[in-house]
Amino acid sequence: PCVDRLLLSDLCDVKMDGLAQDILSDLVEDACLGLCFEVHRAVKQGYFFLDDTDQESMRDFEIVDQPGLDVFGQVYNQWKNKECVCPNCSRSIAASRFAPHLEKCLGMGRNSSRIANRRIVTGNNTNNKSESDQEDNDDVNDNDWSYGAEKKGDVVMLLYFFNLFVVTLNIRLYQMKFTIT
Amino acid sequence: MLSCSLQVAWKTMSKESRMKATINQKLTEMGERERLKELLRAKLTECGWKDQMKAHCKEVIKEKGLEHVTVEDLMVEITPKGRALVPDSVKKELLHRIRAFLAQHAT
């Protein structure tokens, strides 16, 4: 080690550069050799030319770059303004709101069994204005999809009070309607 | 016996090649060579060198025919191009690291 140190200490800059170049060239050669082994193995195993396809079939899958079309050449947001007719109450609802509505309408959700029950109680008055108003409100405040356990208790309390409010409002509207008629 | 012959070999080497051998040994011993290799491989993949080389390999292999491909042939055909295609920025970065290593360990 002592000798090494002596030898190395009198390296001048030019020699250093030469040495560095040599090392780099070794490394590049290593990389080439690695690539050669890789390619050779791929050839012998028969998967080297697998990703080669003819130009014809490549053209079919080219990325479309035109305004109004997505990468597959289809018109996008064609479903955006579609409306679906609810099989239960036969109202037409925007497709994006259809699933939550159906859940409510058929009485399957957390809150909606109550609504459905109430609807049964109110009988055939499903076309009643106040009823649909109330449901719309419920749709807007649908919290089923909110994230995780964020203040679950608070939300439940809030919903409870909100429902109370809606119920009293409904009763008021009913009364008003009767007084008007 | 072996160490004796090694010593003889060591003495017959020129000063410069002895230095080279020592540095190379150090590079390997400290794991720096592996790190540099890994760095180079990553850089070359990143800059598209590998894809270019593969395309070149494809040409060579198509010329020679699938059955007659050997690693040695590939090496001969590909190494010159491989050296030429390494981008200057990658070379510069590698040289910088090698010089840093030399400066650190050659004192």
mmCIF file with all atom_site columns, N, CA, C and O in Angstrom, chain A residues 4 7-9 11 16-17 19 21-25 27 29-30 33 35-36 38-40 43-44 48-49 51-52, chain B residues 15 19-20 22 27 36-37 40 50 53-54 57-58 61-62 66-67 69 71 74-75 83 94-95 98-99 102 106:
data_model
loop_
_atom_site.group_PDB
_atom_site.id
_atom_site.type_symbol
_atom_site.label_atom_id
_atom_site.label_alt_id
_atom_site.label_comp_id
_atom_site.label_asym_id
_atom_site.label_entity_id
_atom_site.label_seq_id
_atom_site.pdbx_PDB_ins_code
_atom_site.Cartn_x
_atom_site.Cartn_y
_atom_site.Cartn_z
_atom_site.occupancy
_atom_site.B_iso_or_equiv
_atom_site.pdbx_formal_charge
_atom_site.auth_seq_id
_atom_site.auth_comp_id
_atom_site.auth_asym_id
_atom_site.auth_atom_id
_atom_site.pdbx_PDB_model_num
ATOM 1   N N  . ASP A 1 4   ? 2.016   1.784   -3.453  1.00 0.00 ? 4   ASP A N  1
ATOM 2   C CA . ASP A 1 4   ? 0.894   2.266   -4.255  1.00 0.00 ? 4   ASP A CA 1
ATOM 3   C C  . ASP A 1 4   ? 0.733   3.763   -4.084  1.00 0.00 ? 4   ASP A C  1
ATOM 4   O O  . ASP A 1 4   ? 0.561   4.504   -5.047  1.00 0.00 ? 4   ASP A O  1
ATOM 5   N N  . LEU A 1 7   ? 3.261   5.652   -5.889  1.00 0.00 ? 7   LEU A N  1
ATOM 6   C CA . LEU A 1 7   ? 3.023   5.605   -7.332  1.00 0.00 ? 7   LEU A CA 1
ATOM 7   C C  . LEU A 1 7   ? 1.889   6.542   -7.727  1.00 0.00 ? 7   LEU A C  1
ATOM 8   O O  . LEU A 1 7   ? 1.974   7.282   -8.697  1.00 0.00 ? 7   LEU A O  1
ATOM 9   N N  . LEU A 1 8   ? 0.824   6.476   -6.922  1.00 0.00 ? 8   LEU A N  1
ATOM 10  C CA . LEU A 1 8   ? -0.372  7.214   -7.290  1.00 0.00 ? 8   LEU A CA 1
ATOM 11  C C  . LEU A 1 8   ? -0.201  8.712   -7.078  1.00 0.00 ? 8   LEU A C  1
ATOM 12  O O  . LEU A 1 8   ? -0.804  9.512   -7.786  1.00 0.00 ? 8   LEU A O  1
ATOM 13  N N  . SER A 1 9   ? 0.630   9.041   -6.105  1.00 0.00 ? 9   SER A N  1
ATOM 14  C CA . SER A 1 9   ? 0.734   10.463  -5.783  1.00 0.00 ? 9   SER A CA 1
ATOM 15  C C  . SER A 1 9   ? 1.411   11.257  -6.896  1.00 0.00 ? 9   SER A C  1
ATOM 16  O O  . SER A 1 9   ? 1.182   12.456  -7.030  1.00 0.00 ? 9   SER A O  1
ATOM 17  N N  . LEU A 1 11  ? 0.859   10.923  -9.983  1.00 0.00 ? 11  LEU A N  1
ATOM 18  C CA . LEU A 1 11  ? 0.012   10.983  -11.185 1.00 0.00 ? 11  LEU A CA 1
ATOM 19  C C  . LEU A 1 11  ? -0.194  12.437  -11.557 1.00 0.00 ? 11  LEU A C  1
ATOM 20  O O  . LEU A 1 11  ? -0.651  13.223  -10.737 1.00 0.00 ? 11  LEU A O  1
ATOM 21  N N  . MET A 1 16  ? -4.144  11.248  -15.268 1.00 0.00 ? 16  MET A N  1
ATOM 22  C CA . MET A 1 16  ? -5.452  11.079  -14.646 1.00 0.00 ? 16  MET A CA 1
ATOM 23  C C  . MET A 1 16  ? -6.537  11.027  -15.697 1.00 0.00 ? 16  MET A C  1
ATOM 24  O O  . MET A 1 16  ? -7.400  10.151  -15.671 1.00 0.00 ? 16  MET A O  1
ATOM 25  N N  . ASP A 1 17  ? -6.473  11.998  -16.606 1.00 0.00 ? 17  ASP A N  1
ATOM 26  C CA . ASP A 1 17  ? -7.464  12.075  -17.676 1.00 0.00 ? 17  ASP A CA 1
ATOM 27  C C  . ASP A 1 17  ? -7.460  10.803  -18.502 1.00 0.00 ? 17  ASP A C  1
ATOM 28  O O  . ASP A 1 17  ? -8.521  10.243  -18.799 1.00 0.00 ? 17  ASP A O  1
ATOM 29  N N  . LEU A 1 19  ? -6.451  7.882   -17.658 1.00 0.00 ? 19  LEU A N  1
ATOM 30  C CA . LEU A 1 19  ? -6.969  6.784   -16.842 1.00 0.00 ? 19  LEU A CA 1
ATOM 31  C C  . LEU A 1 19  ? -8.490  6.814   -16.779 1.00 0.00 ? 19  LEU A C  1
ATOM 32  O O  . LEU A 1 19  ? -9.163  5.786   -16.942 1.00 0.00 ? 19  LEU A O  1
ATOM 33  N N  . GLN A 1 21  ? -10.481 8.161   -18.910 1.00 0.00 ? 21  GLN A N  1
ATOM 34  C CA . GLN A 1 21  ? -11.009 7.784   -20.228 1.00 0.00 ? 21  GLN A CA 1
ATOM 35  C C  . GLN A 1 21  ? -11.009 6.267   -20.394 1.00 0.00 ? 21  GLN A C  1
ATOM 36  O O  . GLN A 1 21  ? -11.978 5.684   -20.890 1.00 0.00 ? 21  GLN A O  1
ATOM 37  N N  . ASP A 1 22  ? -9.908  5.652   -19.948 1.00 0.00 ? 22  ASP A N  1
ATOM 38  C CA . ASP A 1 22  ? -9.810  4.201   -20.051 1.00 0.00 ? 22  ASP A CA 1
ATOM 39  C C  . ASP A 1 22  ? -10.925 3.514   -19.269 1.00 0.00 ? 22  ASP A C  1
ATOM 40  O O  . ASP A 1 22  ? -11.559 2.567   -19.765 1.00 0.00 ? 22  ASP A O  1
ATOM 41  N N  . ILE A 1 23  ? -11.144 4.020   -18.070 1.00 0.00 ? 23  ILE A N  1
ATOM 42  C CA . ILE A 1 23  ? -12.171 3.411   -17.223 1.00 0.00 ? 23  ILE A CA 1
ATOM 43  C C  . ILE A 1 23  ? -13.545 3.573   -17.867 1.00 0.00 ? 23  ILE A C  1
ATOM 44  O O  . ILE A 1 23  ? -14.343 2.633   -17.924 1.00 0.00 ? 23  ILE A O  1
ATOM 45  N N  . LEU A 1 24  ? -13.795 4.772   -18.396 1.00 0.00 ? 24  LEU A N  1
ATOM 46  C CA . LEU A 1 24  ? -15.081 5.021   -19.065 1.00 0.00 ? 24  LEU A CA 1
ATOM 47  C C  . LEU A 1 24  ? -15.252 4.073   -20.244 1.00 0.00 ? 24  LEU A C  1
ATOM 48  O O  . LEU A 1 24  ? -16.321 3.480   -20.420 1.00 0.00 ? 24  LEU A O  1
ATOM 49  N N  . SER A 1 25  ? -14.170 3.925   -21.003 1.00 0.00 ? 25  SER A N  1
ATOM 50  C CA . SER A 1 25  ? -14.261 3.063   -22.177 1.00 0.00 ? 25  SER A CA 1
ATOM 51  C C  . SER A 1 25  ? -14.534 1.614   -21.769 1.00 0.00 ? 25  SER A C  1
ATOM 52  O O  . SER A 1 25  ? -15.310 0.911   -22.418 1.00 0.00 ? 25  SER A O  1
ATOM 53  N N  . LEU A 1 27  ? -16.196 0.760   -19.135 1.00 0.00 ? 27  LEU A N  1
ATOM 54  C CA . LEU A 1 27  ? -17.596 0.705   -18.702 1.00 0.00 ? 27  LEU A CA 1
ATOM 55  C C  . LEU A 1 27  ? -18.533 0.633   -19.896 1.00 0.00 ? 27  LEU A C  1
ATOM 56  O O  . LEU A 1 27  ? -19.503 -0.139  -19.892 1.00 0.00 ? 27  LEU A O  1
ATOM 57  N N  . GLU A 1 29  ? -17.837 -0.517  -22.813 1.00 0.00 ? 29  GLU A N  1
ATOM 58  C CA . GLU A 1 29  ? -17.698 -1.842  -23.410 1.00 0.00 ? 29  GLU A CA 1
ATOM 59  C C  . GLU A 1 29  ? -18.519 -2.879  -22.638 1.00 0.00 ? 29  GLU A C  1
ATOM 60  O O  . GLU A 1 29  ? -19.161 -3.741  -23.226 1.00 0.00 ? 29  GLU A O  1
ATOM 61  N N  . ASP A 1 30  ? -18.477 -2.735  -21.311 1.00 0.00 ? 30  ASP A N  1
ATOM 62  C CA . ASP A 1 30  ? -19.281 -3.604  -20.453 1.00 0.00 ? 30  ASP A CA 1
ATOM 63  C C  . ASP A 1 30  ? -20.759 -3.504  -20.809 1.00 0.00 ? 30  ASP A C  1
ATOM 64  O O  . ASP A 1 30  ? -21.455 -4.512  -20.910 1.00 0.00 ? 30  ASP A O  1
ATOM 65  N N  . LEU A 1 33  ? -21.394 -5.237  -23.989 1.00 0.00 ? 33  LEU A N  1
ATOM 66  C CA . LEU A 1 33  ? -21.375 -6.689  -23.806 1.00 0.00 ? 33  LEU A CA 1
ATOM 67  C C  . LEU A 1 33  ? -22.679 -7.163  -23.180 1.00 0.00 ? 33  LEU A C  1
ATOM 68  O O  . LEU A 1 33  ? -23.261 -8.166  -23.613 1.00 0.00 ? 33  LEU A O  1
ATOM 69  N N  . LEU A 1 35  ? -25.560 -5.735  -23.398 1.00 0.00 ? 35  LEU A N  1
ATOM 70  C CA . LEU A 1 35  ? -26.603 -5.652  -24.416 1.00 0.00 ? 35  LEU A CA 1
ATOM 71  C C  . LEU A 1 35  ? -26.513 -6.837  -25.369 1.00 0.00 ? 35  LEU A C  1
ATOM 72  O O  . LEU A 1 35  ? -27.532 -7.427  -25.752 1.00 0.00 ? 35  LEU A O  1
ATOM 73  N N  . CYS A 1 36  ? -25.265 -7.181  -25.755 1.00 0.00 ? 36  CYS A N  1
ATOM 74  C CA . CYS A 1 36  ? -25.078 -8.305  -26.680 1.00 0.00 ? 36  CYS A CA 1
ATOM 75  C C  . CYS A 1 36  ? -25.614 -9.602  -26.081 1.00 0.00 ? 36  CYS A C  1
ATOM 76  O O  . CYS A 1 36  ? -26.293 -10.370 -26.758 1.00 0.00 ? 36  CYS A O  1
ATOM 77  N N  . GLU A 1 38  ? -27.876 -9.879  -23.835 1.00 0.00 ? 38  GLU A N  1
ATOM 78  C CA . GLU A 1 38  ? -29.332 -9.749  -23.764 1.00 0.00 ? 38  GLU A CA 1
ATOM 79  C C  . GLU A 1 38  ? -29.966 -10.060 -25.118 1.00 0.00 ? 38  GLU A C  1
ATOM 80  O O  . GLU A 1 38  ? -30.913 -10.856 -25.213 1.00 0.00 ? 38  GLU A O  1
ATOM 81  N N  . VAL A 1 39  ? -29.414 -9.427  -26.156 1.00 0.00 ? 39  VAL A N  1
ATOM 82  C CA . VAL A 1 39  ? -29.971 -9.607  -27.500 1.00 0.00 ? 39  VAL A CA 1
ATOM 83  C C  . VAL A 1 39  ? -29.790 -11.058 -27.948 1.00 0.00 ? 39  VAL A C  1
ATOM 84  O O  . VAL A 1 39  ? -30.711 -11.665 -28.502 1.00 0.00 ? 39  VAL A O  1
ATOM 85  N N  . HIS A 1 40  ? -28.609 -11.611 -27.690 1.00 0.00 ? 40  HIS A N  1
ATOM 86  C CA . HIS A 1 40  ? -28.318 -12.979 -28.106 1.00 0.00 ? 40  HIS A CA 1
ATOM 87  C C  . HIS A 1 40  ? -29.305 -13.952 -27.482 1.00 0.00 ? 40  HIS A C  1
ATOM 88  O O  . HIS A 1 40  ? -29.856 -14.825 -28.143 1.00 0.00 ? 40  HIS A O  1
ATOM 89  N N  . VAL A 1 43  ? -32.644 -13.581 -29.056 1.00 0.00 ? 43  VAL A N  1
ATOM 90  C CA . VAL A 1 43  ? -32.697 -14.208 -30.379 1.00 0.00 ? 43  VAL A CA 1
ATOM 91  C C  . VAL A 1 43  ? -32.854 -15.717 -30.234 1.00 0.00 ? 43  VAL A C  1
ATOM 92  O O  . VAL A 1 43  ? -33.695 -16.347 -30.888 1.00 0.00 ? 43  VAL A O  1
ATOM 93  N N  . LYS A 1 44  ? -32.046 -16.299 -29.363 1.00 0.00 ? 44  LYS A N  1
ATOM 94  C CA . LYS A 1 44  ? -32.069 -17.759 -29.234 1.00 0.00 ? 44  LYS A CA 1
ATOM 95  C C  . LYS A 1 44  ? -33.356 -18.265 -28.610 1.00 0.00 ? 44  LYS A C  1
ATOM 96  O O  . LYS A 1 44  ? -33.807 -19.372 -28.901 1.00 0.00 ? 44  LYS A O  1
ATOM 97  N N  . PHE A 1 48  ? -36.957 -11.955 -29.736 1.00 0.00 ? 48  PHE A N  1
ATOM 98  C CA . PHE A 1 48  ? -36.339 -10.680 -30.089 1.00 0.00 ? 48  PHE A CA 1
ATOM 99  C C  . PHE A 1 48  ? -37.174 -9.908  -31.106 1.00 0.00 ? 48  PHE A C  1
ATOM 100 O O  . PHE A 1 48  ? -37.269 -8.693  -31.052 1.00 0.00 ? 48  PHE A O  1
ATOM 101 N N  . PHE A 1 49  ? -37.782 -10.646 -32.019 1.00 0.00 ? 49  PHE A N  1
ATOM 102 C CA . PHE A 1 49  ? -38.534 -9.964  -33.081 1.00 0.00 ? 49  PHE A CA 1
ATOM 103 C C  . PHE A 1 49  ? -40.030 -9.930  -32.801 1.00 0.00 ? 49  PHE A C  1
ATOM 104 O O  . PHE A 1 49  ? -40.821 -9.675  -33.690 1.00 0.00 ? 49  PHE A O  1
ATOM 105 N N  . ASP A 1 51  ? -41.832 -7.860  -31.057 1.00 0.00 ? 51  ASP A N  1
ATOM 106 C CA . ASP A 1 51  ? -42.526 -6.570  -31.117 1.00 0.00 ? 51  ASP A CA 1
ATOM 107 C C  . ASP A 1 51  ? -42.520 -5.966  -32.515 1.00 0.00 ? 51  ASP A C  1
ATOM 108 O O  . ASP A 1 51  ? -43.013 -4.873  -32.713 1.00 0.00 ? 51  ASP A O  1
ATOM 109 N N  . ASP A 1 52  ? -41.960 -6.689  -33.474 1.00 0.00 ? 52  ASP A N  1
ATOM 110 C CA . ASP A 1 52  ? -42.027 -6.230  -34.860 1.00 0.00 ? 52  ASP A CA 1
ATOM 111 C C  . ASP A 1 52  ? -43.381 -6.575  -35.454 1.00 0.00 ? 52  ASP A C  1
ATOM 112 O O  . ASP A 1 52  ? -43.760 -7.742  -35.502 1.00 0.00 ? 52  ASP A O  1
ATOM 113 N N  . LYS B 2 15  ? 5.383   1.178   -15.048 1.00 0.00 ? 15  LYS B N  1
ATOM 114 C CA . LYS B 2 15  ? 4.869   1.954   -13.929 1.00 0.00 ? 15  LYS B CA 1
ATOM 115 C C  . LYS B 2 15  ? 3.402   2.328   -14.140 1.00 0.00 ? 15  LYS B C  1
ATOM 116 O O  . LYS B 2 15  ? 2.570   2.224   -13.242 1.00 0.00 ? 15  LYS B O  1
ATOM 117 N N  . MET B 2 19  ? -0.094  1.287   -12.079 1.00 0.00 ? 19  MET B N  1
ATOM 118 C CA . MET B 2 19  ? -1.016  2.263   -11.527 1.00 0.00 ? 19  MET B CA 1
ATOM 119 C C  . MET B 2 19  ? -2.448  1.936   -11.925 1.00 0.00 ? 19  MET B C  1
ATOM 120 O O  . MET B 2 19  ? -3.377  1.967   -11.123 1.00 0.00 ? 19  MET B O  1
ATOM 121 N N  . LYS B 2 20  ? -2.559  1.598   -13.179 1.00 0.00 ? 20  LYS B N  1
ATOM 122 C CA . LYS B 2 20  ? -3.872  1.278   -13.727 1.00 0.00 ? 20  LYS B CA 1
ATOM 123 C C  . LYS B 2 20  ? -4.476  0.074   -12.998 1.00 0.00 ? 20  LYS B C  1
ATOM 124 O O  . LYS B 2 20  ? -5.646  0.094   -12.605 1.00 0.00 ? 20  LYS B O  1
ATOM 125 N N  . THR B 2 22  ? -3.787  -0.975  -10.043 1.00 0.00 ? 22  THR B N  1
ATOM 126 C CA . THR B 2 22  ? -4.140  -0.628  -8.664  1.00 0.00 ? 22  THR B CA 1
ATOM 127 C C  . THR B 2 22  ? -5.476  0.095   -8.615  1.00 0.00 ? 22  THR B C  1
ATOM 128 O O  . THR B 2 22  ? -6.346  -0.225  -7.791  1.00 0.00 ? 22  THR B O  1
ATOM 129 N N  . LEU B 2 27  ? -11.305 0.327   -7.630  1.00 0.00 ? 27  LEU B N  1
ATOM 130 C CA . LEU B 2 27  ? -12.655 0.568   -8.155  1.00 0.00 ? 27  LEU B CA 1
ATOM 131 C C  . LEU B 2 27  ? -13.558 -0.616  -7.846  1.00 0.00 ? 27  LEU B C  1
ATOM 132 O O  . LEU B 2 27  ? -14.704 -0.449  -7.427  1.00 0.00 ? 27  LEU B O  1
ATOM 133 N N  . LEU B 2 36  ? -20.991 2.667   -10.876 1.00 0.00 ? 36  LEU B N  1
ATOM 134 C CA . LEU B 2 36  ? -20.829 3.371   -12.154 1.00 0.00 ? 36  LEU B CA 1
ATOM 135 C C  . LEU B 2 36  ? -21.548 2.630   -13.275 1.00 0.00 ? 36  LEU B C  1
ATOM 136 O O  . LEU B 2 36  ? -22.200 3.229   -14.119 1.00 0.00 ? 36  LEU B O  1
ATOM 137 N N  . LYS B 2 37  ? -21.415 1.300   -13.260 1.00 0.00 ? 37  LYS B N  1
ATOM 138 C CA . LYS B 2 37  ? -22.079 0.488   -14.295 1.00 0.00 ? 37  LYS B CA 1
ATOM 139 C C  . LYS B 2 37  ? -23.577 0.709   -14.260 1.00 0.00 ? 37  LYS B C  1
ATOM 140 O O  . LYS B 2 37  ? -24.223 0.874   -15.295 1.00 0.00 ? 37  LYS B O  1
ATOM 141 N N  . LEU B 2 40  ? -24.454 4.124   -15.554 1.00 0.00 ? 40  LEU B N  1
ATOM 142 C CA . LEU B 2 40  ? -24.332 4.178   -17.014 1.00 0.00 ? 40  LEU B CA 1
ATOM 143 C C  . LEU B 2 40  ? -25.510 3.484   -17.680 1.00 0.00 ? 40  LEU B C  1
ATOM 144 O O  . LEU B 2 40  ? -26.091 3.996   -18.636 1.00 0.00 ? 40  LEU B O  1
ATOM 145 N N  . LYS B 2 50  ? -30.167 2.483   -25.801 1.00 0.00 ? 50  LYS B N  1
ATOM 146 C CA . LYS B 2 50  ? -30.467 1.056   -25.851 1.00 0.00 ? 50  LYS B CA 1
ATOM 147 C C  . LYS B 2 50  ? -31.379 0.732   -27.029 1.00 0.00 ? 50  LYS B C  1
ATOM 148 O O  . LYS B 2 50  ? -31.176 -0.259  -27.729 1.00 0.00 ? 50  LYS B O  1
ATOM 149 N N  . MET B 2 53  ? -29.492 0.940   -30.234 1.00 0.00 ? 53  MET B N  1
ATOM 150 C CA . MET B 2 53  ? -28.610 -0.216  -30.375 1.00 0.00 ? 53  MET B CA 1
ATOM 151 C C  . MET B 2 53  ? -29.393 -1.462  -30.741 1.00 0.00 ? 53  MET B C  1
ATOM 152 O O  . MET B 2 53  ? -28.950 -2.285  -31.546 1.00 0.00 ? 53  MET B O  1
ATOM 153 N N  . LYS B 2 54  ? -30.573 -1.604  -30.142 1.00 0.00 ? 54  LYS B N  1
ATOM 154 C CA . LYS B 2 54  ? -31.390 -2.770  -30.455 1.00 0.00 ? 54  LYS B CA 1
ATOM 155 C C  . LYS B 2 54  ? -31.803 -2.753  -31.919 1.00 0.00 ? 54  LYS B C  1
ATOM 156 O O  . LYS B 2 54  ? -31.820 -3.797  -32.582 1.00 0.00 ? 54  LYS B O  1
ATOM 157 N N  . CYS B 2 57  ? -28.937 -3.858  -33.824 1.00 0.00 ? 57  CYS B N  1
ATOM 158 C CA . CYS B 2 57  ? -28.808 -5.317  -33.664 1.00 0.00 ? 57  CYS B CA 1
ATOM 159 C C  . CYS B 2 57  ? -29.754 -6.034  -34.618 1.00 0.00 ? 57  CYS B C  1
ATOM 160 O O  . CYS B 2 57  ? -29.388 -7.036  -35.239 1.00 0.00 ? 57  CYS B O  1
ATOM 161 N N  . LYS B 2 58  ? -30.961 -5.513  -34.728 1.00 0.00 ? 58  LYS B N  1
ATOM 162 C CA . LYS B 2 58  ? -31.956 -6.140  -35.591 1.00 0.00 ? 58  LYS B CA 1
ATOM 163 C C  . LYS B 2 58  ? -31.443 -6.205  -37.020 1.00 0.00 ? 58  LYS B C  1
ATOM 164 O O  . LYS B 2 58  ? -31.558 -7.246  -37.689 1.00 0.00 ? 58  LYS B O  1
ATOM 165 N N  . ILE B 2 61  ? -28.644 -8.774  -37.289 1.00 0.00 ? 61  ILE B N  1
ATOM 166 C CA . ILE B 2 61  ? -29.126 -10.151 -37.198 1.00 0.00 ? 61  ILE B CA 1
ATOM 167 C C  . ILE B 2 61  ? -29.865 -10.549 -38.465 1.00 0.00 ? 61  ILE B C  1
ATOM 168 O O  . ILE B 2 61  ? -29.724 -11.666 -38.969 1.00 0.00 ? 61  ILE B O  1
ATOM 169 N N  . LYS B 2 62  ? -30.628 -9.608  -39.013 1.00 0.00 ? 62  LYS B N  1
ATOM 170 C CA . LYS B 2 62  ? -31.348 -9.911  -40.250 1.00 0.00 ? 62  LYS B CA 1
ATOM 171 C C  . LYS B 2 62  ? -30.366 -10.205 -41.379 1.00 0.00 ? 62  LYS B C  1
ATOM 172 O O  . LYS B 2 62  ? -30.620 -11.053 -42.238 1.00 0.00 ? 62  LYS B O  1
ATOM 173 N N  . LEU B 2 66  ? -30.890 -15.580 -38.513 1.00 0.00 ? 66  LEU B N  1
ATOM 174 C CA . LEU B 2 66  ? -31.137 -15.868 -37.097 1.00 0.00 ? 66  LEU B CA 1
ATOM 175 C C  . LEU B 2 66  ? -30.245 -16.963 -36.522 1.00 0.00 ? 66  LEU B C  1
ATOM 176 O O  . LEU B 2 66  ? -29.802 -16.897 -35.386 1.00 0.00 ? 66  LEU B O  1
ATOM 177 N N  . GLU B 2 67  ? -29.954 -17.959 -37.346 1.00 0.00 ? 67  GLU B N  1
ATOM 178 C CA . GLU B 2 67  ? -29.274 -19.149 -36.820 1.00 0.00 ? 67  GLU B CA 1
ATOM 179 C C  . GLU B 2 67  ? -27.793 -18.902 -36.535 1.00 0.00 ? 67  GLU B C  1
ATOM 180 O O  . GLU B 2 67  ? -27.193 -19.580 -35.711 1.00 0.00 ? 67  GLU B O  1
ATOM 181 N N  . VAL B 2 69  ? -26.133 -16.309 -35.335 1.00 0.00 ? 69  VAL B N  1
ATOM 182 C CA . VAL B 2 69  ? -25.765 -15.199 -34.459 1.00 0.00 ? 69  VAL B CA 1
ATOM 183 C C  . VAL B 2 69  ? -24.960 -15.712 -33.269 1.00 0.00 ? 69  VAL B C  1
ATOM 184 O O  . VAL B 2 69  ? -25.364 -16.650 -32.601 1.00 0.00 ? 69  VAL B O  1
ATOM 185 N N  . VAL B 2 71  ? -22.483 -14.277 -29.817 1.00 0.00 ? 71  VAL B N  1
ATOM 186 C CA . VAL B 2 71  ? -22.203 -13.096 -29.000 1.00 0.00 ? 71  VAL B CA 1
ATOM 187 C C  . VAL B 2 71  ? -20.968 -12.373 -29.529 1.00 0.00 ? 71  VAL B C  1
ATOM 188 O O  . VAL B 2 71  ? -20.940 -11.143 -29.596 1.00 0.00 ? 71  VAL B O  1
ATOM 189 N N  . LEU B 2 74  ? -21.769 -10.338 -32.594 1.00 0.00 ? 74  LEU B N  1
ATOM 190 C CA . LEU B 2 74  ? -22.537 -9.159  -32.205 1.00 0.00 ? 74  LEU B CA 1
ATOM 191 C C  . LEU B 2 74  ? -21.622 -8.106  -31.607 1.00 0.00 ? 74  LEU B C  1
ATOM 192 O O  . LEU B 2 74  ? -21.711 -6.923  -31.944 1.00 0.00 ? 74  LEU B O  1
ATOM 193 N N  . MET B 2 75  ? -20.715 -8.558  -30.742 1.00 0.00 ? 75  MET B N  1
ATOM 194 C CA . MET B 2 75  ? -19.786 -7.632  -30.095 1.00 0.00 ? 75  MET B CA 1
ATOM 195 C C  . MET B 2 75  ? -18.989 -6.857  -31.145 1.00 0.00 ? 75  MET B C  1
ATOM 196 O O  . MET B 2 75  ? -18.873 -5.638  -31.075 1.00 0.00 ? 75  MET B O  1
ATOM 197 N N  . ARG B 2 83  ? -20.020 2.727   -28.833 1.00 0.00 ? 83  ARG B N  1
ATOM 198 C CA . ARG B 2 83  ? -19.142 3.788   -28.319 1.00 0.00 ? 83  ARG B CA 1
ATOM 199 C C  . ARG B 2 83  ? -19.517 5.136   -28.906 1.00 0.00 ? 83  ARG B C  1
ATOM 200 O O  . ARG B 2 83  ? -19.564 6.153   -28.211 1.00 0.00 ? 83  ARG B O  1
ATOM 201 N N  . LEU B 2 94  ? -20.160 10.694  -16.314 1.00 0.00 ? 94  LEU B N  1
ATOM 202 C CA . LEU B 2 94  ? -19.379 9.531   -15.865 1.00 0.00 ? 94  LEU B CA 1
ATOM 203 C C  . LEU B 2 94  ? -17.928 9.932   -15.593 1.00 0.00 ? 94  LEU B C  1
ATOM 204 O O  . LEU B 2 94  ? -17.359 9.572   -14.550 1.00 0.00 ? 94  LEU B O  1
ATOM 205 N N  . LEU B 2 95  ? -17.347 10.700  -16.515 1.00 0.00 ? 95  LEU B N  1
ATOM 206 C CA . LEU B 2 95  ? -15.952 11.133  -16.342 1.00 0.00 ? 95  LEU B CA 1
ATOM 207 C C  . LEU B 2 95  ? -15.807 11.945  -15.066 1.00 0.00 ? 95  LEU B C  1
ATOM 208 O O  . LEU B 2 95  ? -14.821 11.793  -14.334 1.00 0.00 ? 95  LEU B O  1
ATOM 209 N N  . ILE B 2 98  ? -15.735 9.579   -12.213 1.00 0.00 ? 98  ILE B N  1
ATOM 210 C CA . ILE B 2 98  ? -14.492 8.800   -12.168 1.00 0.00 ? 98  ILE B CA 1
ATOM 211 C C  . ILE B 2 98  ? -13.352 9.674   -11.666 1.00 0.00 ? 98  ILE B C  1
ATOM 212 O O  . ILE B 2 98  ? -12.549 9.249   -10.816 1.00 0.00 ? 98  ILE B O  1
ATOM 213 N N  . ARG B 2 99  ? -13.308 10.906  -12.158 1.00 0.00 ? 99  ARG B N  1
ATOM 214 C CA . ARG B 2 99  ? -12.234 11.815  -11.724 1.00 0.00 ? 99  ARG B CA 1
ATOM 215 C C  . ARG B 2 99  ? -12.334 12.093  -10.230 1.00 0.00 ? 99  ARG B C  1
ATOM 216 O O  . ARG B 2 99  ? -11.317 12.153  -9.533  1.00 0.00 ? 99  ARG B O  1
ATOM 217 N N  . LEU B 2 102 ? -10.902 9.190   -8.519  1.00 0.00 ? 102 LEU B N  1
ATOM 218 C CA . LEU B 2 102 ? -9.437  9.183   -8.632  1.00 0.00 ? 102 LEU B CA 1
ATOM 219 C C  . LEU B 2 102 ? -8.827  10.204  -7.681  1.00 0.00 ? 102 LEU B C  1
ATOM 220 O O  . LEU B 2 102 ? -7.855  9.915   -6.969  1.00 0.00 ? 102 LEU B O  1
ATOM 221 N N  . ALA B 2 106 ? -6.363  8.654   -5.065  1.00 0.00 ? 106 ALA B N  1
ATOM 222 C CA . ALA B 2 106 ? -5.012  8.634   -5.621  1.00 0.00 ? 106 ALA B CA 1
ATOM 223 C C  . ALA B 2 106 ? -4.043  9.481   -4.811  1.00 0.00 ? 106 ALA B C  1
ATOM 224 O O  . ALA B 2 106 ? -2.920  9.676   -5.215  1.00 0.00 ? 106 ALA B O  1
#
